[in-house]
Amino acid sequence: MMGNNDRQAYDRNSNIFSPDGRLYQVEYAREAVKQGSASVGIRTNDGVVLAAARRVRSPLLEERSVEKLHKVDEFHGVASAGHVADARQLVDVARRAAQVERLRYGEPITTDQLTTEISEHIQEYTQSGGTRPYGAALLIAGFQDGDARLFETDPSGTAIEWQATAIGGGSDRIREELEEQYDPEMSVEDAVALARDVLTDEDDEDGAEPTIAVITADGYEPRDGGE
């Protein structure tokens, strides 16, 4: 039977597997994501909607300072959940990747390329000594050449493509609602209304209006406080 000291050794190191094949620090990072307010992504034929709930814990807080949605380039945006500072670092990684692609090849980065760059960077922090996993997850949305894409990355560096999904606190409940209400033929405006609906929590007295951004053939468009 494994002693407490052995358990603590696996618990403290992000790059050592436990005997049952687990990376505890990565699992803890996933739990950190669940402590953050929720973000939602909904893909339609005409674009992608990103929306994020905001917790305003004081009437003195400036709502615009709570940033959950970020523009990466003209046709890409991300929504975050988890530690805000960690998410900011990942947003910077995404923006640099988009700039490098543009400068090197004279073309905009594709959504799957952008997702790969971010997820590979995240994964490095699960196997490098002296580092810890990012305590944030991202929804990466893009629209190029008539093709809407929506990906999720988590603290392990795993990337998954979705039609509609949620990350952060209450994401399981929100995903269930999306499964019931999502229609792949819905319009962008219908998706905006659905995102607002699933992010509304009557029991959350600290909640403010969600921030929303839409990515279509016209580019990234912030709405209701999106960056």
mmCIF file of C-alpha atoms in Angstrom:
data_model
loop_
_atom_site.group_PDB
_atom_site.id
_atom_site.type_symbol
_atom_site.label_atom_id
_atom_site.label_comp_id
_atom_site.label_asym_id
_atom_site.label_seq_id
_atom_site.Cartn_x
_atom_site.Cartn_y
_atom_site.Cartn_z
ATOM 1 C CA MET A 1 0.000 0.000 0.000
ATOM 2 C CA MET A 2 1.359 3.400 -0.946
ATOM 3 C CA GLY A 3 2.205 5.657 2.010
ATOM 4 C CA ASN A 4 1.248 9.280 2.487
ATOM 5 C CA ASN A 5 4.726 10.516 1.548
ATOM 6 C CA ASP A 6 4.528 8.714 -1.788
ATOM 7 C CA ARG A 7 1.095 10.182 -2.458
ATOM 8 C CA GLN A 8 2.376 13.673 -1.713
ATOM 9 C CA ALA A 9 5.269 13.196 -4.139
ATOM 10 C CA TYR A 10 2.863 12.514 -7.007
ATOM 11 C CA ASP A 11 0.529 15.233 -5.779
ATOM 12 C CA ARG A 12 3.152 17.992 -5.797
ATOM 13 C CA ASN A 13 4.790 17.233 -9.148
ATOM 14 C CA SER A 14 2.955 18.182 -12.311
ATOM 15 C CA ASN A 15 5.152 16.002 -14.525
ATOM 16 C CA ILE A 16 5.154 12.689 -12.610
ATOM 17 C CA PHE A 17 2.461 10.095 -13.192
ATOM 18 C CA SER A 18 0.954 8.346 -10.196
ATOM 19 C CA PRO A 19 0.930 4.526 -10.253
ATOM 20 C CA ASP A 20 -2.651 4.603 -11.556
ATOM 21 C CA GLY A 21 -1.654 6.857 -14.473
ATOM 22 C CA ARG A 22 -2.905 10.205 -13.201
ATOM 23 C CA LEU A 23 -1.369 13.677 -13.216
ATOM 24 C CA TYR A 24 -2.873 15.194 -10.106
ATOM 25 C CA GLN A 25 -1.802 18.767 -10.811
ATOM 26 C CA VAL A 26 -3.569 18.660 -14.178
ATOM 27 C CA GLU A 27 -6.709 17.395 -12.461
ATOM 28 C CA TYR A 28 -6.462 20.203 -9.910
ATOM 29 C CA ALA A 29 -6.098 22.703 -12.764
ATOM 30 C CA ARG A 30 -9.313 21.361 -14.300
ATOM 31 C CA GLU A 31 -11.022 21.955 -10.967
ATOM 32 C CA ALA A 32 -9.703 25.530 -10.982
ATOM 33 C CA VAL A 33 -11.422 26.053 -14.343
ATOM 34 C CA LYS A 34 -14.723 24.923 -12.811
ATOM 35 C CA GLN A 35 -14.385 27.597 -10.115
ATOM 36 C CA GLY A 36 -14.524 30.350 -12.733
ATOM 37 C CA SER A 37 -17.651 31.838 -14.266
ATOM 38 C CA ALA A 38 -18.972 30.072 -17.339
ATOM 39 C CA SER A 39 -18.232 30.762 -21.005
ATOM 40 C CA VAL A 40 -20.244 29.432 -23.936
ATOM 41 C CA GLY A 41 -19.512 28.872 -27.620
ATOM 42 C CA ILE A 42 -22.178 28.195 -30.259
ATOM 43 C CA ARG A 43 -21.367 27.461 -33.909
ATOM 44 C CA THR A 44 -23.797 28.192 -36.725
ATOM 45 C CA ASN A 45 -23.534 28.062 -40.520
ATOM 46 C CA ASP A 46 -22.971 31.816 -40.617
ATOM 47 C CA GLY A 47 -20.579 32.277 -37.723
ATOM 48 C CA VAL A 48 -19.700 31.563 -34.120
ATOM 49 C CA VAL A 49 -21.058 33.167 -30.959
ATOM 50 C CA LEU A 50 -18.923 33.461 -27.829
ATOM 51 C CA ALA A 51 -20.528 34.530 -24.567
ATOM 52 C CA ALA A 52 -19.273 34.741 -21.000
ATOM 53 C CA ALA A 53 -20.948 35.243 -17.651
ATOM 54 C CA ARG A 54 -19.604 37.950 -15.364
ATOM 55 C CA ARG A 55 -19.623 37.967 -11.588
ATOM 56 C CA VAL A 56 -19.853 41.456 -10.176
ATOM 57 C CA ARG A 57 -19.189 41.058 -6.472
ATOM 58 C CA SER A 58 -19.329 44.739 -5.593
ATOM 59 C CA PRO A 59 -21.343 47.707 -6.876
ATOM 60 C CA LEU A 60 -18.030 49.589 -6.938
ATOM 61 C CA LEU A 61 -16.528 47.205 -9.499
ATOM 62 C CA GLU A 62 -16.261 48.487 -13.053
ATOM 63 C CA GLU A 63 -17.971 45.778 -15.123
ATOM 64 C CA ARG A 64 -15.844 46.462 -18.215
ATOM 65 C CA SER A 65 -12.726 45.420 -16.305
ATOM 66 C CA VAL A 66 -13.995 41.818 -16.082
ATOM 67 C CA GLU A 67 -12.613 40.509 -19.386
ATOM 68 C CA LYS A 68 -13.607 37.031 -20.533
ATOM 69 C CA LEU A 69 -13.731 37.498 -24.319
ATOM 70 C CA HIS A 70 -10.701 38.468 -26.382
ATOM 71 C CA LYS A 71 -10.064 39.261 -30.022
ATOM 72 C CA VAL A 72 -7.093 37.334 -31.461
ATOM 73 C CA ASP A 73 -7.166 38.655 -35.030
ATOM 74 C CA GLU A 74 -9.773 39.834 -37.519
ATOM 75 C CA PHE A 75 -11.541 36.461 -37.725
ATOM 76 C CA HIS A 76 -10.682 34.755 -34.425
ATOM 77 C CA GLY A 77 -11.669 35.203 -30.813
ATOM 78 C CA VAL A 78 -11.410 33.274 -27.556
ATOM 79 C CA ALA A 79 -13.495 32.947 -24.413
ATOM 80 C CA SER A 80 -11.868 31.890 -21.151
ATOM 81 C CA ALA A 81 -12.743 30.267 -17.844
ATOM 82 C CA GLY A 82 -10.564 29.768 -14.783
ATOM 83 C CA HIS A 83 -7.675 31.902 -13.540
ATOM 84 C CA VAL A 84 -7.833 35.248 -15.314
ATOM 85 C CA ALA A 85 -4.055 35.800 -15.300
ATOM 86 C CA ASP A 86 -3.401 32.365 -16.793
ATOM 87 C CA ALA A 87 -6.009 32.976 -19.472
ATOM 88 C CA ARG A 88 -4.371 36.297 -20.324
ATOM 89 C CA GLN A 89 -1.057 34.530 -20.949
ATOM 90 C CA LEU A 90 -2.759 32.070 -23.286
ATOM 91 C CA VAL A 91 -4.453 34.918 -25.140
ATOM 92 C CA ASP A 92 -1.002 36.439 -25.698
ATOM 93 C CA VAL A 93 0.230 33.074 -27.031
ATOM 94 C CA ALA A 94 -2.704 33.018 -29.464
ATOM 95 C CA ARG A 95 -2.094 36.573 -30.661
ATOM 96 C CA ARG A 96 1.625 35.957 -31.209
ATOM 97 C CA ALA A 97 0.877 32.800 -33.188
ATOM 98 C CA ALA A 98 -1.545 34.703 -35.415
ATOM 99 C CA GLN A 99 0.971 37.526 -35.961
ATOM 100 C CA VAL A 100 3.828 35.143 -36.761
ATOM 101 C CA GLU A 101 1.712 33.300 -39.328
ATOM 102 C CA ARG A 102 0.764 36.577 -40.981
ATOM 103 C CA LEU A 103 4.334 37.907 -41.060
ATOM 104 C CA ARG A 104 5.945 34.639 -42.150
ATOM 105 C CA TYR A 105 3.500 33.511 -44.821
ATOM 106 C CA GLY A 106 1.436 36.610 -45.570
ATOM 107 C CA GLU A 107 -1.752 34.709 -44.736
ATOM 108 C CA PRO A 108 -4.077 34.613 -41.732
ATOM 109 C CA ILE A 109 -3.729 31.643 -39.420
ATOM 110 C CA THR A 110 -6.430 28.975 -39.670
ATOM 111 C CA THR A 111 -8.554 28.084 -36.653
ATOM 112 C CA ASP A 112 -7.158 24.568 -36.364
ATOM 113 C CA GLN A 113 -3.590 25.872 -36.640
ATOM 114 C CA LEU A 114 -4.290 28.436 -33.935
ATOM 115 C CA THR A 115 -5.781 25.759 -31.700
ATOM 116 C CA THR A 116 -2.759 23.505 -32.251
ATOM 117 C CA GLU A 117 -0.340 26.295 -31.297
ATOM 118 C CA ILE A 118 -2.219 27.015 -28.072
ATOM 119 C CA SER A 119 -2.761 23.380 -27.075
ATOM 120 C CA GLU A 120 0.897 22.468 -27.695
ATOM 121 C CA HIS A 121 1.989 25.378 -25.497
ATOM 122 C CA ILE A 122 -0.399 24.272 -22.742
ATOM 123 C CA GLN A 123 0.777 20.658 -22.973
ATOM 124 C CA GLU A 124 4.416 21.687 -22.463
ATOM 125 C CA TYR A 125 3.457 22.910 -19.002
ATOM 126 C CA THR A 126 2.319 19.423 -18.021
ATOM 127 C CA GLN A 127 5.747 17.853 -18.592
ATOM 128 C CA SER A 128 8.289 20.569 -17.775
ATOM 129 C CA GLY A 129 10.022 20.743 -14.410
ATOM 130 C CA GLY A 130 9.575 23.892 -12.357
ATOM 131 C CA THR A 131 6.261 24.801 -13.968
ATOM 132 C CA ARG A 132 2.600 24.171 -13.225
ATOM 133 C CA PRO A 133 -0.317 23.566 -15.578
ATOM 134 C CA TYR A 134 -2.379 26.544 -16.678
ATOM 135 C CA GLY A 135 -5.469 26.927 -14.513
ATOM 136 C CA ALA A 136 -7.561 28.081 -17.457
ATOM 137 C CA ALA A 137 -9.488 26.677 -20.398
ATOM 138 C CA LEU A 138 -10.292 28.430 -23.673
ATOM 139 C CA LEU A 139 -12.973 28.322 -26.331
ATOM 140 C CA ILE A 140 -11.349 29.209 -29.658
ATOM 141 C CA ALA A 141 -13.691 30.421 -32.391
ATOM 142 C CA GLY A 142 -12.987 31.360 -35.981
ATOM 143 C CA PHE A 143 -14.665 32.006 -39.329
ATOM 144 C CA GLN A 144 -12.697 31.736 -42.572
ATOM 145 C CA ASP A 145 -13.680 31.065 -46.175
ATOM 146 C CA GLY A 146 -17.262 30.414 -45.167
ATOM 147 C CA ASP A 147 -16.259 27.853 -42.544
ATOM 148 C CA ALA A 148 -17.141 28.335 -38.869
ATOM 149 C CA ARG A 149 -15.033 26.453 -36.307
ATOM 150 C CA LEU A 150 -15.203 26.098 -32.523
ATOM 151 C CA PHE A 151 -12.578 24.363 -30.374
ATOM 152 C CA GLU A 152 -11.996 23.864 -26.654
ATOM 153 C CA THR A 153 -8.624 23.478 -24.948
ATOM 154 C CA ASP A 154 -8.220 22.322 -21.339
ATOM 155 C CA PRO A 155 -5.261 22.356 -18.881
ATOM 156 C CA SER A 156 -3.951 19.039 -20.226
ATOM 157 C CA GLY A 157 -3.453 20.505 -23.691
ATOM 158 C CA THR A 158 -6.280 18.458 -25.198
ATOM 159 C CA ALA A 159 -8.138 20.146 -28.061
ATOM 160 C CA ILE A 160 -11.700 19.142 -29.019
ATOM 161 C CA GLU A 161 -13.952 20.581 -31.726
ATOM 162 C CA TRP A 162 -17.588 21.329 -30.848
ATOM 163 C CA GLN A 163 -20.812 22.559 -32.375
ATOM 164 C CA ALA A 164 -21.773 24.105 -29.041
ATOM 165 C CA THR A 165 -20.270 23.779 -25.566
ATOM 166 C CA ALA A 166 -19.521 25.481 -22.258
ATOM 167 C CA ILE A 167 -16.551 25.730 -19.900
ATOM 168 C CA GLY A 168 -16.253 26.980 -16.325
ATOM 169 C CA GLY A 169 -18.692 26.853 -13.440
ATOM 170 C CA GLY A 170 -22.007 25.163 -14.185
ATOM 171 C CA SER A 171 -20.754 23.936 -17.554
ATOM 172 C CA ASP A 172 -22.354 20.505 -17.155
ATOM 173 C CA ARG A 173 -25.789 22.065 -16.665
ATOM 174 C CA ILE A 174 -25.286 24.500 -19.521
ATOM 175 C CA ARG A 175 -24.107 21.748 -21.859
ATOM 176 C CA GLU A 176 -27.244 19.769 -21.104
ATOM 177 C CA GLU A 177 -29.368 22.787 -22.006
ATOM 178 C CA LEU A 178 -27.398 23.274 -25.222
ATOM 179 C CA GLU A 179 -27.948 19.633 -26.158
ATOM 180 C CA GLU A 180 -31.697 20.163 -25.807
ATOM 181 C CA GLN A 181 -31.950 23.549 -27.538
ATOM 182 C CA TYR A 182 -29.131 23.675 -30.101
ATOM 183 C CA ASP A 183 -30.099 23.613 -33.772
ATOM 184 C CA PRO A 184 -27.254 23.520 -36.328
ATOM 185 C CA GLU A 185 -29.466 25.482 -38.753
ATOM 186 C CA MET A 186 -30.097 28.358 -36.319
ATOM 187 C CA SER A 187 -29.065 31.880 -37.238
ATOM 188 C CA VAL A 188 -26.337 33.840 -35.497
ATOM 189 C CA GLU A 189 -28.943 35.997 -33.771
ATOM 190 C CA ASP A 190 -30.756 32.893 -32.541
ATOM 191 C CA ALA A 191 -27.435 31.626 -31.183
ATOM 192 C CA VAL A 192 -26.891 34.936 -29.377
ATOM 193 C CA ALA A 193 -30.312 34.578 -27.753
ATOM 194 C CA LEU A 194 -29.579 30.964 -26.794
ATOM 195 C CA ALA A 195 -26.218 31.924 -25.266
ATOM 196 C CA ARG A 196 -27.895 34.605 -23.149
ATOM 197 C CA ASP A 197 -30.573 32.138 -22.091
ATOM 198 C CA VAL A 198 -28.247 29.347 -20.938
ATOM 199 C CA LEU A 199 -25.979 31.781 -19.081
ATOM 200 C CA THR A 200 -28.867 33.240 -17.099
ATOM 201 C CA ASP A 201 -28.813 31.906 -13.543
ATOM 202 C CA GLU A 202 -31.677 33.165 -11.419
ATOM 203 C CA ASP A 203 -29.898 32.035 -8.259
ATOM 204 C CA ASP A 204 -26.783 34.128 -8.948
ATOM 205 C CA GLU A 205 -27.434 37.539 -7.432
ATOM 206 C CA ASP A 206 -23.913 38.705 -8.339
ATOM 207 C CA GLY A 207 -24.370 37.993 -12.036
ATOM 208 C CA ALA A 208 -24.266 40.780 -14.630
ATOM 209 C CA GLU A 209 -25.310 40.741 -18.254
ATOM 210 C CA PRO A 210 -23.120 38.324 -20.227
ATOM 211 C CA THR A 211 -20.454 39.655 -22.546
ATOM 212 C CA ILE A 212 -20.932 38.519 -26.139
ATOM 213 C CA ALA A 213 -18.862 38.485 -29.309
ATOM 214 C CA VAL A 214 -19.773 37.233 -32.778
ATOM 215 C CA ILE A 215 -17.344 36.057 -35.472
ATOM 216 C CA THR A 216 -18.801 36.035 -39.000
ATOM 217 C CA ALA A 217 -17.681 36.757 -42.573
ATOM 218 C CA ASP A 218 -17.567 40.423 -41.512
ATOM 219 C CA GLY A 219 -14.997 39.637 -38.819
ATOM 220 C CA TYR A 220 -14.905 39.789 -35.018
ATOM 221 C CA GLU A 221 -17.700 41.913 -33.586
ATOM 222 C CA PRO A 222 -17.880 42.577 -29.823
ATOM 223 C CA ARG A 223 -21.319 43.054 -28.328
ATOM 224 C CA ASP A 224 -22.500 43.908 -24.831
ATOM 225 C CA GLY A 225 -19.067 44.605 -23.408
ATOM 226 C CA GLY A 226 -16.979 42.053 -25.325
ATOM 227 C CA GLU A 227 -13.387 43.090 -25.940
#
